[in-house]
Amino acid sequence: GKALLSTYEPDKRVESWLKVKKDYIDGLGDSLDLVAIGGWHGMGRKSAWWSPGLLALYDPQTGVYQAVCKCISGFTDAEYKRIREKFSVGTEFAYNPRETAMMDEYDLGGMGTPDVFFRPVEVWEIRGADITLSPVYTAALGLVSDERGLSIRFPRFIRRREDKSAEQASTPRDLAKIYFSQQSGEVKTARKGKE
């Protein structure tokens, strides 16, 4: 037999291996409409922007936004600049959590406090590779597990949903439904309302 061109080594890039995540293939990967609720100062090239952004589900039964993931990929530079301008501390859409009491009902789980809280005014479509049980996030806690919430692996920004309000975002039940669909081998998209 012939030898392989190279062997696989984790965290090492080589030309003969290509990593393909499920969400990169059309028809696979799940899409959710999430509310942007906060951000951290970026690093390196992204130091002038909010990156990552903290995203949440909306629970219509309690009125609480449940943090579900941080998102750092899929944004263009223009979108990063727009986000930074809109959600600058001192505008009506953002505030410093160290200087101002929380204005909205956010369940951050074990995430800690972001550098800035966003008011819940934008819904972003996010696609991820998988929905997983999380020891940190409490999104959908009790719907799948009594000890762990759910989170999104490899979340990627797709677009702003200007046609939706924060109260029309994906819910904990939507996320749990996708999780159970994944476990049974189905792939679904969970969005409330019409497209």
Coordinates of N, CA, C and O in Angstrom, one line a residue:
G1 N 0.8 -1.2 0.0 CA 0.0 0.0 0.0 C 0.9 1.3 0.0 O 2.0 1.3 0.5
K2 N 0.3 2.3 -0.5 CA 1.0 3.6 -0.6 C 0.7 4.3 0.7 O -0.3 4.2 1.4
A3 N 1.7 5.1 1.1 CA 1.6 6.0 2.3 C 0.7 7.2 2.0 O 0.6 7.6 0.9
L4 N 0.0 7.6 3.1 CA -0.8 8.8 2.9 C 0.1 10.0 2.7 O 1.3 10.0 3.1
L5 N -0.5 11.1 2.1 CA 0.3 12.3 1.9 C 0.8 12.9 3.2 O 1.8 13.5 3.3
S6 N -0.1 12.9 4.2 CA 0.3 13.4 5.5 C -0.6 12.7 6.5 O -1.7 12.3 6.2
T7 N -0.2 12.7 7.7 CA -1.1 12.2 8.8 C -1.8 13.4 9.5 O -1.3 14.5 9.4
Y8 N -2.9 13.1 10.1 CA -3.7 14.2 10.7 C -3.0 14.5 12.1 O -2.7 13.7 12.9
E9 N -2.8 15.8 12.3 CA -2.4 16.3 13.6 C -3.3 17.4 14.1 O -3.4 18.4 13.3
P10 N -3.9 17.3 15.2 CA -4.8 18.4 15.7 C -4.1 19.7 15.8 O -2.9 19.8 16.1
D11 N -4.8 20.8 15.5 CA -4.4 22.2 15.6 C -3.2 22.5 14.7 O -2.5 23.4 14.9
K12 N -3.0 21.7 13.7 CA -1.9 21.9 12.7 C -2.5 22.0 11.3 O -3.2 21.0 10.9
R13 N -2.3 23.1 10.6 CA -2.8 23.2 9.2 C -1.8 22.6 8.2 O -0.6 23.0 8.2
V14 N -2.3 21.8 7.3 CA -1.5 21.3 6.2 C -2.3 21.3 5.0 O -3.6 21.2 5.0
E15 N -1.7 21.4 3.8 CA -2.5 21.5 2.6 C -3.2 20.2 2.2 O -4.2 20.3 1.4
S16 N -2.8 19.1 2.7 CA -3.5 17.9 2.3 C -4.7 17.5 3.1 O -5.4 16.6 2.8
W17 N -5.1 18.3 4.1 CA -6.3 18.1 4.9 C -7.1 19.3 4.9 O -6.7 20.4 5.0
L18 N -8.4 19.1 4.7 CA -9.4 20.2 4.6 C -10.5 19.9 5.7 O -11.1 18.8 5.7
K19 N -10.7 20.9 6.6 CA -11.7 20.7 7.6 C -13.0 21.3 7.0 O -13.1 22.4 6.6
V20 N -14.1 20.5 7.1 CA -15.4 20.9 6.6 C -16.4 20.7 7.8 O -16.6 19.6 8.2
K21 N -16.8 21.9 8.3 CA -17.8 21.8 9.4 C -19.2 21.7 8.8 O -19.5 22.1 7.7
K22 N -20.1 21.1 9.6 CA -21.5 20.9 9.0 C -22.1 22.1 8.5 O -22.9 22.1 7.6
D23 N -21.9 23.2 9.2 CA -22.7 24.4 8.8 C -22.2 25.1 7.5 O -22.7 26.0 7.0
Y24 N -21.0 24.6 7.0 CA -20.5 25.1 5.7 C -21.2 24.5 4.5 O -21.0 24.9 3.4
I25 N -21.9 23.4 4.7 CA -22.6 22.7 3.7 C -24.0 23.1 3.6 O -24.7 23.0 4.6
D26 N -24.5 23.5 2.4 CA -25.9 23.9 2.3 C -26.8 22.7 2.7 O -26.6 21.6 2.4
G27 N -27.9 23.1 3.5 CA -28.8 22.1 3.9 C -28.5 21.5 5.3 O -29.3 20.9 5.9
L28 N -27.3 21.7 5.7 CA -26.9 21.2 7.1 C -26.7 22.5 7.9 O -26.6 23.6 7.5
G29 N -26.7 22.3 9.2 CA -26.5 23.4 10.1 C -27.9 24.0 10.5 O -28.8 24.0 9.7
D30 N -27.9 24.5 11.6 CA -29.2 25.1 12.1 C -29.1 26.6 12.2 O -28.1 27.2 12.4
S31 N -30.2 27.2 11.9 CA -30.3 28.7 11.9 C -31.3 29.2 13.0 O -32.3 28.6 13.1
L32 N -30.8 30.2 13.8 CA -31.7 30.7 14.8 C -31.7 32.2 14.7 O -30.7 32.8 14.2
D33 N -32.7 32.9 15.1 CA -32.8 34.3 15.1 C -32.6 34.7 16.6 O -33.5 34.5 17.4
L34 N -31.4 35.3 16.9 CA -31.0 35.6 18.2 C -30.9 37.1 18.5 O -30.7 37.9 17.6
V35 N -31.1 37.5 19.7 CA -31.1 38.9 20.1 C -29.6 39.3 20.6 O -29.1 38.6 21.4
A36 N -29.1 40.4 20.0 CA -27.8 40.8 20.4 C -27.9 41.6 21.8 O -28.7 42.5 21.8
I37 N -27.2 41.1 22.8 CA -27.4 41.7 24.2 C -26.2 42.3 24.8 O -26.2 42.9 25.9
G38 N -25.0 42.1 24.1 CA -23.8 42.6 24.7 C -22.6 42.3 23.9 O -22.7 41.7 22.8
G39 N -21.5 42.9 24.3 CA -20.2 42.6 23.6 C -19.0 42.9 24.5 O -19.1 43.5 25.5
W40 N -17.9 42.4 24.0 CA -16.6 42.6 24.6 C -15.7 43.4 23.7 O -15.9 43.3 22.5
H41 N -14.7 44.1 24.2 CA -13.7 44.7 23.3 C -12.9 43.7 22.6 O -12.5 42.7 23.1
G42 N -12.8 43.9 21.3 CA -12.1 42.9 20.4 C -10.6 43.0 20.7 O -10.1 43.8 21.4
M43 N -9.9 42.0 20.1 CA -8.4 42.0 20.2 C -7.8 42.1 18.9 O -8.4 41.7 17.9
G44 N -6.5 42.5 18.8 CA -5.8 42.6 17.6 C -6.5 43.5 16.6 O -6.9 44.6 16.9
R45 N -6.7 43.0 15.4 CA -7.4 43.8 14.3 C -8.8 44.2 14.7 O -9.3 45.3 14.2
K46 N -9.4 43.5 15.6 CA -10.8 43.8 16.0 C -10.9 44.7 17.3 O -11.9 44.8 17.8
S47 N -9.8 45.3 17.7 CA -9.8 46.0 18.9 C -10.7 47.3 19.0 O -11.0 47.7 20.0
A48 N -11.0 47.8 17.8 CA -11.9 49.0 17.8 C -13.4 48.6 17.7 O -14.2 49.5 17.7
W49 N -13.7 47.3 17.8 CA -15.0 46.8 17.6 C -15.5 46.0 18.8 O -14.7 45.6 19.6
W50 N -16.8 45.7 18.8 CA -17.3 44.8 19.8 C -17.2 43.4 19.2 O -17.9 43.1 18.2
S51 N -16.3 42.6 19.7 CA -16.1 41.3 19.2 C -15.4 40.4 20.2 O -14.3 40.7 20.6
P52 N -16.1 39.4 20.8 CA -17.4 38.8 20.3 C -18.6 39.6 20.8 O -18.5 40.3 21.8
G53 N -19.7 39.2 20.2 CA -21.0 39.7 20.6 C -21.7 38.6 21.4 O -21.5 37.4 21.1
L54 N -22.5 39.0 22.4 CA -23.3 38.0 23.2 C -24.7 38.0 22.7 O -25.3 39.0 22.5
L55 N -25.2 36.8 22.4 CA -26.5 36.6 21.8 C -27.4 35.8 22.7 O -26.9 34.9 23.5
A56 N -28.7 36.1 22.6 CA -29.7 35.4 23.5 C -30.9 35.0 22.8 O -31.3 35.6 21.7
L57 N -31.6 34.1 23.4 CA -33.0 33.7 23.0 C -33.9 34.6 23.8 O -33.6 35.2 24.8
Y58 N -35.2 34.7 23.4 CA -36.2 35.4 24.1 C -37.2 34.4 24.7 O -37.7 33.6 23.9
D59 N -37.4 34.4 26.0 CA -38.4 33.5 26.6 C -39.7 34.3 26.8 O -39.8 35.2 27.7
P60 N -40.7 34.1 26.0 CA -41.9 34.8 26.0 C -42.7 34.6 27.3 O -43.5 35.4 27.7
Q61 N -42.5 33.5 28.0 CA -43.2 33.2 29.3 C -42.7 34.1 30.4 O -43.5 34.4 31.3
T62 N -41.4 34.4 30.4 CA -40.8 35.2 31.5 C -40.4 36.6 31.1 O -40.2 37.4 32.0
G63 N -40.3 36.8 29.8 CA -39.8 38.1 29.4 C -38.2 38.3 29.5 O -37.7 39.4 29.4
V64 N -37.6 37.2 29.8 CA -36.1 37.2 30.0 C -35.4 36.8 28.7 O -35.8 35.9 28.0
Y65 N -34.3 37.5 28.5 CA -33.4 37.1 27.4 C -32.3 36.2 27.9 O -31.6 36.5 28.8
Q66 N -32.2 34.9 27.4 CA -31.3 33.9 27.9 C -30.1 33.8 27.0 O -30.2 33.4 25.8
A67 N -28.9 34.2 27.5 CA -27.7 34.1 26.8 C -27.4 32.7 26.3 O -27.6 31.7 27.0
V68 N -27.1 32.6 25.0 CA -26.9 31.2 24.4 C -25.5 31.0 23.8 O -25.0 29.9 23.6
C69 N -24.8 32.1 23.3 CA -23.5 32.0 22.7 C -22.9 33.3 22.5 O -23.5 34.4 22.6
K70 N -21.5 33.3 22.3 CA -20.8 34.4 21.9 C -20.5 34.2 20.4 O -20.3 33.1 20.0
C71 N -20.6 35.3 19.6 CA -20.4 35.1 18.2 C -19.3 36.1 17.7 O -19.3 37.3 18.0
I72 N -18.3 35.5 17.0 CA -17.1 36.3 16.5 C -16.9 36.2 15.0 O -16.1 36.9 14.5
S73 N -17.6 35.3 14.3 CA -17.4 35.1 12.9 C -18.6 35.4 12.0 O -19.7 35.4 12.5
G74 N -18.3 35.7 10.8 CA -19.3 36.0 9.8 C -19.5 37.4 9.5 O -20.3 37.8 8.6
F75 N -18.9 38.3 10.3 CA -19.2 39.7 10.2 C -18.2 40.3 9.2 O -17.0 40.0 9.2
T76 N -18.7 41.3 8.4 CA -17.8 42.1 7.5 C -17.2 43.2 8.4 O -17.8 43.5 9.4
D77 N -16.2 43.9 7.9 CA -15.7 45.0 8.6 C -16.7 46.1 8.7 O -16.9 46.8 9.7
A78 N -17.5 46.3 7.6 CA -18.5 47.3 7.6 C -19.6 47.0 8.7 O -20.1 47.9 9.3
E79 N -19.9 45.7 8.8 CA -20.9 45.4 9.9 C -20.4 45.6 11.2 O -21.1 46.1 12.1
Y80 N -19.1 45.3 11.5 CA -18.5 45.5 12.8 C -18.5 47.0 13.1 O -18.8 47.4 14.2
K81 N -18.2 47.9 12.1 CA -18.2 49.3 12.3 C -19.7 49.8 12.6 O -19.9 50.6 13.5
R82 N -20.6 49.3 11.9 CA -22.0 49.7 12.1 C -22.5 49.3 13.6 O -23.1 50.1 14.3
I83 N -22.1 48.1 14.0 CA -22.4 47.6 15.3 C -21.8 48.5 16.4 O -22.4 48.9 17.4
R84 N -20.5 48.8 16.2 CA -19.8 49.7 17.2 C -20.4 51.1 17.2 O -20.6 51.6 18.3
E85 N -20.8 51.6 16.1 CA -21.4 53.0 16.1 C -22.8 52.9 16.8 O -23.1 53.8 17.6
K86 N -23.6 51.9 16.5 CA -25.0 51.9 17.0 C -24.9 51.6 18.5 O -25.7 52.2 19.3
F87 N -24.0 50.7 18.9 CA -24.0 50.2 20.3 C -22.8 50.8 21.1 O -22.3 50.2 21.9
S88 N -22.5 52.1 20.8 CA -21.5 52.8 21.6 C -22.1 53.2 22.9 O -23.3 53.6 23.0
V89 N -21.3 53.1 24.0 CA -21.8 53.5 25.3 C -22.2 54.9 25.3 O -21.4 55.8 24.7
G90 N -23.3 55.3 25.8 CA -23.8 56.7 25.8 C -24.9 56.9 24.8 O -25.6 57.9 24.9
T91 N -25.0 55.9 23.9 CA -26.2 56.0 23.0 C -27.4 55.4 23.6 O -27.3 54.8 24.7
E92 N -28.5 55.6 23.0 CA -29.7 55.0 23.6 C -29.8 53.5 23.6 O -30.6 52.8 24.2
F93 N -28.8 52.9 22.8 CA -28.8 51.4 22.6 C -27.8 50.6 23.4 O -27.7 49.4 23.2
A94 N -27.0 51.3 24.2 CA -25.9 50.6 24.9 C -25.6 51.3 26.2 O -25.7 52.5 26.3
Y95 N -25.1 50.5 27.1 CA -24.7 51.1 28.4 C -23.6 50.3 29.1 O -23.5 49.1 28.8
N96 N -22.8 50.9 29.9 CA -21.7 50.3 30.6 C -22.3 49.6 31.8 O -22.8 50.3 32.7
P97 N -22.1 48.3 31.9 CA -22.7 47.6 33.1 C -22.0 47.9 34.4 O -22.6 47.6 35.5
R98 N -20.8 48.5 34.4 CA -20.2 48.8 35.6 C -20.6 50.2 36.1 O -20.3 50.5 37.3
E99 N -21.3 51.0 35.3 CA -21.7 52.3 35.6 C -23.2 52.4 35.7 O -23.7 53.3 36.4
T100 N -23.9 51.5 35.1 CA -25.4 51.6 35.0 C -26.0 50.3 35.4 O -25.5 49.2 35.0
A101 N -27.0 50.3 36.2 CA -27.7 49.1 36.6 C -28.4 48.4 35.4 O -28.7 49.1 34.4
M102 N -28.5 47.1 35.4 CA -29.0 46.4 34.2 C -30.4 46.9 33.9 O -31.3 47.0 34.8
M103 N -30.6 47.3 32.7 CA -31.9 47.9 32.3 C -32.9 46.8 31.7 O -34.1 47.1 31.6
D104 N -32.4 45.7 31.4 CA -33.2 44.7 30.7 C -33.0 43.4 31.5 O -32.1 43.2 32.2
E105 N -34.0 42.4 31.3 CA -33.9 41.1 31.9 C -33.1 40.2 31.2 O -33.5 39.5 30.2
Y106 N -31.8 40.1 31.6 CA -30.8 39.2 30.9 C -30.4 38.1 31.9 O -30.1 38.3 33.0
D107 N -30.4 36.8 31.4 CA -29.9 35.7 32.2 C -28.6 35.3 31.5 O -28.6 34.8 30.4
L108 N -27.5 35.7 32.1 CA -26.2 35.5 31.5 C -25.6 34.1 31.8 O -24.5 33.7 31.3
G109 N -26.2 33.3 32.7 CA -25.7 32.0 33.1 C -24.3 32.3 33.8 O -24.2 33.2 34.6
G110 N -23.3 31.5 33.4 CA -22.0 31.7 34.0 C -21.0 32.5 33.2 O -19.8 32.5 33.3
M111 N -21.6 33.3 32.2 CA -20.7 34.1 31.3 C -19.9 35.2 31.9 O -19.0 35.6 31.3
G112 N -20.4 35.7 33.0 CA -19.8 36.9 33.5 C -20.3 38.1 32.7 O -21.2 38.0 31.8
T113 N -19.9 39.3 33.1 CA -20.5 40.5 32.5 C -19.7 41.0 31.3 O -18.5 41.1 31.4
P114 N -20.4 41.3 30.2 CA -19.7 41.8 29.1 C -19.2 43.3 29.3 O -19.6 43.9 30.3
D115 N -18.4 43.8 28.4 CA -17.9 45.2 28.5 C -19.0 46.2 28.3 O -18.9 47.3 28.8
V116 N -20.0 45.8 27.5 CA -21.1 46.7 27.2 C -22.4 45.8 27.1 O -22.3 44.7 26.6
F117 N -23.5 46.4 27.6 CA -24.8 45.7 27.4 C -25.4 46.5 26.2 O -25.4 47.7 26.1
F118 N -26.0 45.7 25.3 CA -26.8 46.2 24.2 C -28.3 46.2 24.7 O -28.7 45.2 25.3
R119 N -29.0 47.2 24.4 CA -30.5 47.1 24.6 C -31.0 46.1 23.5 O -30.4 45.9 22.4
P120 N -32.1 45.3 23.9 CA -32.5 44.3 22.9 C -33.3 44.9 21.8 O -34.6 44.8 21.7
V121 N -32.6 45.4 20.8 CA -33.3 46.0 19.6 C -32.9 45.4 18.3 O -33.5 45.8 17.3
E122 N -32.0 44.5 18.3 CA -31.6 43.8 17.0 C -31.7 42.3 17.1 O -31.2 41.7 18.1
V123 N -32.2 41.7 16.0 CA -32.2 40.3 15.9 C -31.3 39.9 14.8 O -31.3 40.5 13.7
W124 N -30.4 38.9 15.1 CA -29.4 38.5 14.1 C -29.6 37.0 13.8 O -29.8 36.2 14.7
E125 N -29.6 36.7 12.5 CA -29.7 35.3 12.1 C -28.3 34.7 12.3 O -27.3 35.2 11.8
I126 N -28.3 33.5 13.0 CA -27.0 32.9 13.4 C -27.1 31.4 12.9 O -28.1 30.8 13.2
R127 N -26.1 30.9 12.3 CA -26.0 29.5 12.0 C -24.9 28.9 12.8 O -23.9 29.5 13.0
G128 N -25.1 27.7 13.2 CA -24.1 27.0 14.0 C -23.9 25.6 13.5 O -24.8 25.0 12.8
A129 N -22.8 25.0 14.0 CA -22.6 23.6 13.6 C -23.4 22.6 14.4 O -23.9 21.6 13.8
D130 N -23.6 22.9 15.7 CA -24.3 22.0 16.5 C -24.9 22.7 17.7 O -24.4 23.8 18.1
I131 N -26.0 22.2 18.3 CA -26.5 22.7 19.6 C -26.0 21.6 20.6 O -26.1 20.4 20.4
T132 N -25.3 22.1 21.7 CA -24.7 21.2 22.6 C -25.2 21.6 24.1 O -25.5 22.7 24.3
L133 N -25.1 20.6 25.0 CA -25.3 20.9 26.4 C -24.1 21.7 26.9 O -23.0 21.6 26.5
S134 N -24.4 22.7 27.8 CA -23.4 23.6 28.2 C -23.3 23.7 29.7 O -24.4 23.8 30.4
P135 N -22.1 23.7 30.3 CA -22.0 23.9 31.7 C -22.0 25.4 32.1 O -22.0 25.7 33.3
V136 N -22.0 26.3 31.1 CA -21.9 27.7 31.3 C -23.3 28.4 31.1 O -23.8 29.1 31.9
Y137 N -23.8 28.2 29.9 CA -25.1 28.8 29.5 C -26.3 28.2 30.1 O -26.3 26.9 30.3
T138 N -27.3 28.9 30.4 CA -28.5 28.4 31.0 C -29.7 28.4 30.0 O -30.8 28.2 30.5
A139 N -29.5 28.8 28.8 CA -30.5 28.8 27.8 C -31.2 27.5 27.7 O -30.6 26.4 27.6
A140 N -32.5 27.5 27.8 CA -33.4 26.3 27.7 C -33.2 25.3 28.8 O -33.5 24.2 28.7
L141 N -32.6 25.8 29.9 CA -32.4 25.0 31.1 C -33.8 24.4 31.5 O -34.8 25.1 31.6
G142 N -33.8 23.1 31.8 CA -35.0 22.4 32.2 C -35.8 21.8 31.0 O -36.6 20.9 31.2
L143 N -35.5 22.2 29.8 CA -36.2 21.6 28.6 C -35.5 20.4 28.1 O -36.1 19.6 27.5
V144 N -34.2 20.3 28.3 CA -33.4 19.2 27.8 C -32.7 18.5 29.0 O -32.6 17.3 29.1
S145 N -32.2 19.4 29.9 CA -31.5 18.9 31.1 C -31.8 19.8 32.3 O -32.0 21.0 32.1
D146 N -31.9 19.2 33.5 CA -32.1 20.0 34.7 C -30.9 20.7 35.2 O -30.9 21.6 36.0
E147 N -29.7 20.2 34.8 CA -28.4 20.7 35.2 C -27.7 21.6 34.3 O -26.9 22.4 34.6
R148 N -28.0 21.5 33.0 CA -27.2 22.2 31.9 C -28.2 22.9 30.9 O -29.2 22.3 30.6
G149 N -27.7 24.0 30.5 CA -28.5 24.7 29.4 C -27.9 24.3 28.1 O -27.2 23.3 28.0
L150 N -28.3 25.0 27.0 CA -27.8 24.7 25.7 C -27.0 25.8 25.1 O -27.2 27.0 25.5
S151 N -26.1 25.5 24.2 CA -25.3 26.6 23.5 C -25.1 26.1 22.1 O -25.5 25.0 21.7
I152 N -24.6 27.0 21.3 CA -24.4 26.8 19.9 C -22.9 26.7 19.6 O -22.1 27.6 20.0
R153 N -22.4 25.6 19.0 CA -21.0 25.4 18.6 C -20.8 26.1 17.3 O -21.5 26.0 16.4
F154 N -19.7 26.8 17.2 CA -19.2 27.6 16.0 C -20.3 28.5 15.4 O -20.6 28.4 14.3
P155 N -20.8 29.4 16.2 CA -21.9 30.3 15.7 C -21.3 31.3 14.7 O -20.1 31.7 14.8
R156 N -22.0 31.5 13.7 CA -21.6 32.5 12.6 C -22.8 33.4 12.2 O -23.9 32.9 12.0
F157 N -22.5 34.7 12.2 CA -23.4 35.7 11.8 C -23.8 35.5 10.3 O -22.9 35.4 9.5
I158 N -25.1 35.5 10.0 CA -25.5 35.4 8.7 C -26.0 36.7 8.2 O -25.6 37.2 7.1
R159 N -27.0 37.3 8.9 CA -27.5 38.6 8.6 C -28.4 39.2 9.7 O -28.7 38.5 10.6
R160 N -28.7 40.5 9.6 CA -29.6 41.1 10.5 C -31.0 40.8 10.1 O -31.3 40.8 8.9
R161 N -31.9 40.6 11.0 CA -33.3 40.3 10.7 C -34.1 41.6 11.0 O -34.6 41.8 12.1
E162 N -34.0 42.5 10.1 CA -34.7 43.8 10.3 C -36.2 43.7 10.3 O -36.9 44.6 10.7
D163 N -36.7 42.5 9.8 CA -38.1 42.3 9.8 C -38.7 41.8 11.1 O -39.9 41.5 11.3
K164 N -37.8 41.6 12.1 CA -38.2 41.0 13.4 C -37.8 41.9 14.6 O -36.8 42.5 14.6
S165 N -38.7 41.9 15.6 CA -38.4 42.5 16.8 C -37.8 41.5 17.8 O -37.9 40.3 17.5
A166 N -37.2 42.0 18.9 CA -36.6 41.1 19.8 C -37.6 40.1 20.4 O -37.2 38.9 20.6
E167 N -38.9 40.5 20.5 CA -39.9 39.5 21.0 C -40.3 38.5 20.0 O -41.0 37.5 20.3
Q168 N -39.8 38.6 18.8 CA -40.0 37.6 17.7 C -38.8 36.7 17.5 O -38.8 35.9 16.6
A169 N -37.8 36.8 18.3 CA -36.6 36.0 18.2 C -36.9 34.5 18.6 O -38.0 34.2 19.1
S170 N -36.0 33.7 18.3 CA -36.1 32.3 18.6 C -36.2 32.1 20.2 O -35.6 32.9 20.9
T171 N -36.9 31.1 20.6 CA -37.2 30.9 22.0 C -36.5 29.7 22.5 O -35.9 28.9 21.8
P172 N -36.4 29.5 23.9 CA -35.8 28.3 24.4 C -36.4 27.0 23.9 O -35.7 26.0 23.6
R173 N -37.8 27.0 23.6 CA -38.4 25.8 23.1 C -37.9 25.6 21.6 O -37.7 24.4 21.2
D174 N -37.7 26.6 20.9 CA -37.1 26.5 19.5 C -35.7 25.8 19.6 O -35.4 24.9 18.8
L175 N -34.9 26.2 20.5 CA -33.6 25.7 20.6 C -33.6 24.2 21.1 O -32.9 23.4 20.5
A176 N -34.5 23.9 22.0 CA -34.6 22.5 22.5 C -35.1 21.6 21.4 O -34.6 20.5 21.2
K177 N -36.0 22.2 20.5 CA -36.5 21.4 19.4 C -35.4 21.0 18.4 O -35.3 19.9 17.9
I178 N -34.5 22.0 18.1 CA -33.4 21.7 17.2 C -32.5 20.7 17.9 O -32.0 19.8 17.2
Y179 N -32.2 20.8 19.2 CA -31.3 19.9 19.9 C -31.9 18.5 19.7 O -31.1 17.5 19.4
F180 N -33.2 18.3 20.0 CA -33.8 16.9 19.9 C -33.8 16.4 18.4 O -33.5 15.3 18.2
S181 N -34.0 17.4 17.5 CA -33.9 17.0 16.1 C -32.5 16.5 15.7 O -32.4 15.5 14.9
Q182 N -31.5 17.2 16.2 CA -30.1 16.7 15.9 C -29.9 15.3 16.5 O -29.2 14.5 15.9
Q183 N -30.4 15.1 17.7 CA -30.2 13.8 18.3 C -30.8 12.7 17.5 O -30.3 11.5 17.5
S184 N -31.9 13.0 16.8 CA -32.6 12.0 16.0 C -32.1 11.9 14.6 O -32.6 11.2 13.8
G185 N -31.1 12.8 14.3 CA -30.6 12.8 12.9 C -31.2 13.7 11.9 O -30.8 13.8 10.8
E186 N -32.2 14.5 12.3 CA -32.9 15.4 11.5 C -32.2 16.8 11.6 O -31.6 17.1 12.6
V187 N -32.3 17.6 10.5 CA -31.8 18.9 10.6 C -33.0 19.9 10.3 O -33.7 19.7 9.3
K188 N -33.2 20.8 11.2 CA -34.3 21.7 11.1 C -33.8 23.2 11.2 O -32.7 23.5 11.7
T189 N -34.7 24.1 10.8 CA -34.4 25.5 11.0 C -35.5 26.0 11.9 O -36.7 25.8 11.6
A190 N -35.2 26.7 13.0 CA -36.2 27.2 13.9 C -36.3 28.7 13.8 O -35.4 29.4 14.2
R191 N -37.4 29.1 13.3 CA -37.7 30.5 13.2 C -39.2 30.7 13.6 O -40.0 29.9 13.2
K192 N -39.5 31.7 14.3 CA -40.9 32.0 14.6 C -41.4 32.9 13.5 O -40.8 33.8 13.0
G193 N -42.6 32.6 13.1 CA -43.3 33.4 12.2 C -42.9 33.1 10.7 O -42.2 32.2 10.4
K194 N -43.4 34.0 9.8 CA -43.1 33.8 8.4 C -41.8 34.4 8.0 O -41.4 35.4 8.7
E195 N -41.2 33.9 7.0 CA -40.0 34.5 6.5 C -40.3 35.7 5.7 O -41.2 35.9 5.0

